Structure formats: structure tokens, C-alpha cells
mmCIF file of C-alpha atoms in Angstrom:
data_model
loop_
_atom_site.group_PDB
_atom_site.id
_atom_site.type_symbol
_atom_site.label_atom_id
_atom_site.label_comp_id
_atom_site.label_asym_id
_atom_site.label_seq_id
_atom_site.Cartn_x
_atom_site.Cartn_y
_atom_site.Cartn_z
ATOM 1 C CA UNK A 1 39.726 24.013 1.515
ATOM 2 C CA UNK A 2 38.778 25.444 4.887
ATOM 3 C CA UNK A 3 36.097 23.795 6.964
ATOM 4 C CA UNK A 4 32.840 25.653 7.701
ATOM 5 C CA UNK A 5 33.212 28.248 10.300
ATOM 6 C CA UNK A 6 36.895 28.842 9.745
ATOM 7 C CA UNK A 7 38.848 31.480 7.879
ATOM 8 C CA UNK A 8 42.298 30.342 6.887
ATOM 9 C CA UNK A 9 42.537 27.825 9.737
ATOM 10 C CA UNK A 10 41.187 30.155 12.389
ATOM 11 C CA UNK A 11 37.728 29.309 13.789
ATOM 12 C CA UNK A 12 35.018 31.994 14.121
ATOM 13 C CA UNK A 13 35.275 31.997 17.891
ATOM 14 C CA UNK A 14 39.044 32.540 17.702
ATOM 15 C CA UNK A 15 38.525 35.327 15.288
ATOM 16 C CA UNK A 16 35.883 36.844 17.565
ATOM 17 C CA UNK A 17 38.252 36.681 20.520
ATOM 18 C CA UNK A 18 41.019 38.349 18.578
ATOM 19 C CA UNK A 19 38.697 41.125 17.494
ATOM 20 C CA UNK A 20 37.426 41.551 21.043
ATOM 21 C CA UNK A 21 41.014 41.744 22.398
ATOM 22 C CA UNK A 22 41.902 44.381 19.699
ATOM 23 C CA UNK A 23 38.926 46.486 20.716
ATOM 24 C CA UNK A 24 39.640 46.106 24.460
ATOM 25 C CA UNK A 25 43.226 47.106 23.841
ATOM 26 C CA UNK A 26 42.024 50.263 22.058
ATOM 27 C CA UNK A 27 39.639 51.192 24.902
ATOM 28 C CA UNK A 28 41.364 49.870 28.064
ATOM 29 C CA UNK A 29 44.995 49.574 27.047
ATOM 30 C CA UNK A 30 47.149 46.461 26.541
ATOM 31 C CA UNK A 31 47.647 45.471 30.253
ATOM 32 C CA UNK A 32 43.951 45.771 31.111
ATOM 33 C CA UNK A 33 42.866 44.024 27.940
ATOM 34 C CA UNK A 34 45.181 41.068 28.748
ATOM 35 C CA UNK A 35 43.877 40.889 32.346
ATOM 36 C CA UNK A 36 40.232 40.860 31.194
ATOM 37 C CA UNK A 37 40.902 38.276 28.430
ATOM 38 C CA UNK A 38 42.534 35.883 30.946
ATOM 39 C CA UNK A 39 39.269 35.846 32.904
ATOM 40 C CA UNK A 40 37.101 35.026 29.911
ATOM 41 C CA UNK A 41 36.411 31.335 29.172
ATOM 42 C CA UNK A 42 38.451 29.619 26.498
ATOM 43 C CA UNK A 43 37.296 29.920 22.912
ATOM 44 C CA UNK A 44 35.684 26.466 23.090
ATOM 45 C CA UNK A 45 32.704 26.512 25.420
ATOM 46 C CA UNK A 46 32.672 22.764 25.841
ATOM 47 C CA UNK A 47 34.092 23.038 29.403
ATOM 48 C CA UNK A 48 31.409 25.470 30.496
ATOM 49 C CA UNK A 49 28.530 24.196 32.560
ATOM 50 C CA UNK A 50 25.047 24.484 31.140
ATOM 51 C CA UNK A 51 21.877 25.166 33.076
ATOM 52 C CA UNK A 52 21.099 21.442 32.779
ATOM 53 C CA UNK A 53 24.499 20.594 34.262
ATOM 54 C CA UNK A 54 23.895 22.939 37.159
ATOM 55 C CA UNK A 55 20.399 21.494 37.782
ATOM 56 C CA UNK A 56 21.818 17.939 37.653
ATOM 57 C CA UNK A 57 24.579 18.951 40.122
ATOM 58 C CA UNK A 58 21.967 20.524 42.438
ATOM 59 C CA UNK A 59 19.890 17.310 42.250
ATOM 60 C CA UNK A 60 22.965 15.299 43.109
ATOM 61 C CA UNK A 61 23.764 17.619 46.019
ATOM 62 C CA UNK A 62 20.192 17.311 47.250
ATOM 63 C CA UNK A 63 20.448 13.535 47.121
ATOM 64 C CA UNK A 64 23.740 13.535 49.008
ATOM 65 C CA UNK A 65 22.194 15.834 51.606
ATOM 66 C CA UNK A 66 19.286 13.473 52.040
ATOM 67 C CA UNK A 67 21.681 10.559 52.430
ATOM 68 C CA UNK A 68 23.631 12.498 54.983
ATOM 69 C CA UNK A 69 20.533 13.387 56.940
ATOM 70 C CA UNK A 70 19.555 9.701 56.908
ATOM 71 C CA UNK A 71 23.014 8.723 58.155
ATOM 72 C CA UNK A 72 22.856 11.424 60.793
ATOM 73 C CA UNK A 73 19.586 10.105 62.122
ATOM 74 C CA UNK A 74 21.085 6.546 62.140
ATOM 75 C CA UNK A 75 24.032 7.893 64.082
ATOM 76 C CA UNK A 76 21.661 9.569 66.536
ATOM 77 C CA UNK A 77 19.998 6.194 67.087
ATOM 78 C CA UNK A 78 23.337 4.510 67.561
ATOM 79 C CA UNK A 79 24.471 7.222 69.941
ATOM 80 C CA UNK A 80 21.276 6.766 71.991
ATOM 81 C CA UNK A 81 21.969 3.025 72.131
ATOM 82 C CA UNK A 82 25.553 3.601 73.268
ATOM 83 C CA UNK A 83 24.307 5.979 75.895
ATOM 84 C CA UNK A 84 21.978 3.305 77.280
ATOM 85 C CA UNK A 85 24.745 0.752 77.187
ATOM 86 C CA UNK A 86 27.024 3.133 79.091
ATOM 87 C CA UNK A 87 24.303 3.626 81.755
ATOM 88 C CA UNK A 88 24.033 -0.163 82.067
ATOM 89 C CA UNK A 89 27.756 -0.513 82.391
ATOM 90 C CA UNK A 90 27.806 2.145 85.098
ATOM 91 C CA UNK A 91 25.064 0.309 87.001
ATOM 92 C CA UNK A 92 26.969 -2.967 86.661
ATOM 93 C CA UNK A 93 30.118 -1.317 87.873
ATOM 94 C CA UNK A 94 28.235 -0.033 90.944
ATOM 95 C CA UNK A 95 26.952 -3.578 91.576
ATOM 96 C CA UNK A 96 30.395 -5.040 91.311
ATOM 97 C CA UNK A 97 31.691 -2.346 93.757
ATOM 98 C CA UNK A 98 29.036 -3.300 96.239
ATOM 99 C CA UNK A 99 29.811 -7.010 95.693
ATOM 100 C CA UNK A 100 33.521 -6.203 96.359
ATOM 101 C CA UNK A 101 32.592 -4.516 99.595
ATOM 102 C CA UNK A 102 30.427 -7.465 100.664
ATOM 103 C CA UNK A 103 33.150 -9.912 99.631
ATOM 104 C CA UNK A 104 35.780 -8.079 101.705
ATOM 105 C CA UNK A 105 33.308 -7.844 104.620
ATOM 106 C CA UNK A 106 32.680 -11.619 104.322
ATOM 107 C CA UNK A 107 36.378 -12.319 104.069
ATOM 108 C CA UNK A 108 36.959 -10.319 107.312
ATOM 109 C CA UNK A 109 34.103 -12.194 109.007
ATOM 110 C CA UNK A 110 35.552 -15.506 107.988
ATOM 111 C CA UNK A 111 39.015 -14.461 109.170
ATOM 112 C CA UNK A 112 37.599 -13.479 112.530
ATOM 113 C CA UNK A 113 35.671 -16.738 112.839
ATOM 114 C CA UNK A 114 38.750 -18.684 111.890
ATOM 115 C CA UNK A 115 40.779 -16.973 114.621
ATOM 116 C CA UNK A 116 37.979 -17.675 117.088
ATOM 117 C CA UNK A 117 37.794 -21.314 116.012
ATOM 118 C CA UNK A 118 41.591 -21.666 116.237
ATOM 119 C CA UNK A 119 41.808 -20.046 119.686
ATOM 120 C CA UNK A 120 38.824 -22.145 120.862
ATOM 121 C CA UNK A 121 40.275 -25.365 119.495
ATOM 122 C CA UNK A 122 43.709 -24.637 120.998
ATOM 123 C CA UNK A 123 42.023 -23.763 124.344
ATOM 124 C CA UNK A 124 39.956 -26.898 124.255
ATOM 125 C CA UNK A 125 42.939 -29.080 123.358
ATOM 126 C CA UNK A 126 44.966 -27.506 126.197
ATOM 127 C CA UNK A 127 42.142 -28.081 128.608
ATOM 128 C CA UNK A 128 41.692 -31.680 127.471
ATOM 129 C CA UNK A 129 45.440 -32.276 127.649
ATOM 130 C CA UNK A 130 45.437 -30.928 131.239
ATOM 131 C CA UNK A 131 42.431 -33.104 132.232
ATOM 132 C CA UNK A 132 44.030 -36.147 130.561
ATOM 133 C CA UNK A 133 47.342 -35.459 132.420
ATOM 134 C CA UNK A 134 45.402 -35.131 135.743
ATOM 135 C CA UNK A 135 43.517 -38.352 135.159
ATOM 136 C CA UNK A 136 46.774 -40.151 134.296
ATOM 137 C CA UNK A 137 48.414 -38.761 137.399
ATOM 138 C CA UNK A 138 45.533 -39.901 139.623
ATOM 139 C CA UNK A 139 45.567 -43.317 138.098
ATOM 140 C CA UNK A 140 49.136 -43.958 138.599
#
């Protein structure tokens, strides 16, 4: 026995599609009828989206958009923080450059003072040696 909605194993929707194809073939010709039928949904409409499916998808998309906007605002905050950190690093780099200049200036000053001290010490030692030699010569 056939189940309800079937005629010798063919469902009503299949029968309707066959009849539609036959009529399209009469009016449009075989090639055009085949082309049109390939663009129609399959005989079972289970794969087709309903208005409720579309509404649910739109709600999901709206939720995703809201989440993305929230993330975008968070990224804006992070970007602002990174910008401030970059400015701080630039200021620190400038300070280090000034400290380097001062350090090299101090290093040159110390080198000059060491030369002066060395020359003065050698001069004083030479003078003292000469005085000591003169005193020894006088005392002999």
C-alpha cells in the first residue's frame, strides 16, 4: 500500500515537479526547461530557510556586530595606551641620550684632569728630585 501523499512510490511534490517540467518543456523547449528546473529548490523544502530562520540569523549577526563593536572599542583603548607608552619610551630615550652626552662630557673632563694630575705629579717629582739632588750635593 502506498503511503499518504504518494502515487505508486512518487511523492506529490515529485509529481508536481514532473508536471511542471513537462509544461515548461512545452512552452520553453527542453533546454530552457532543464535550465529553469536546475535553479528551483529540490523537491523537499527542508533545506530552505524560513522567515524565522532568517530572523534568527539576523539576530545572530546583530549580536556578532555588537561584540565586534565592543572589541573595536577595547582595541581603541589599548591602542591609546600603547601610544602613551610609546611617547614615554621616546621621552626616556631622549633622557638616555642626554645622559650619554653628559657621561661622555664627564669622561673627557676626567681624562683631562687625569692628564693634568699626571703632568703635575711628574713635574713635582722631577722638581723634588732636583732639589733633593742639590741638597745632597751641597751636603757632601
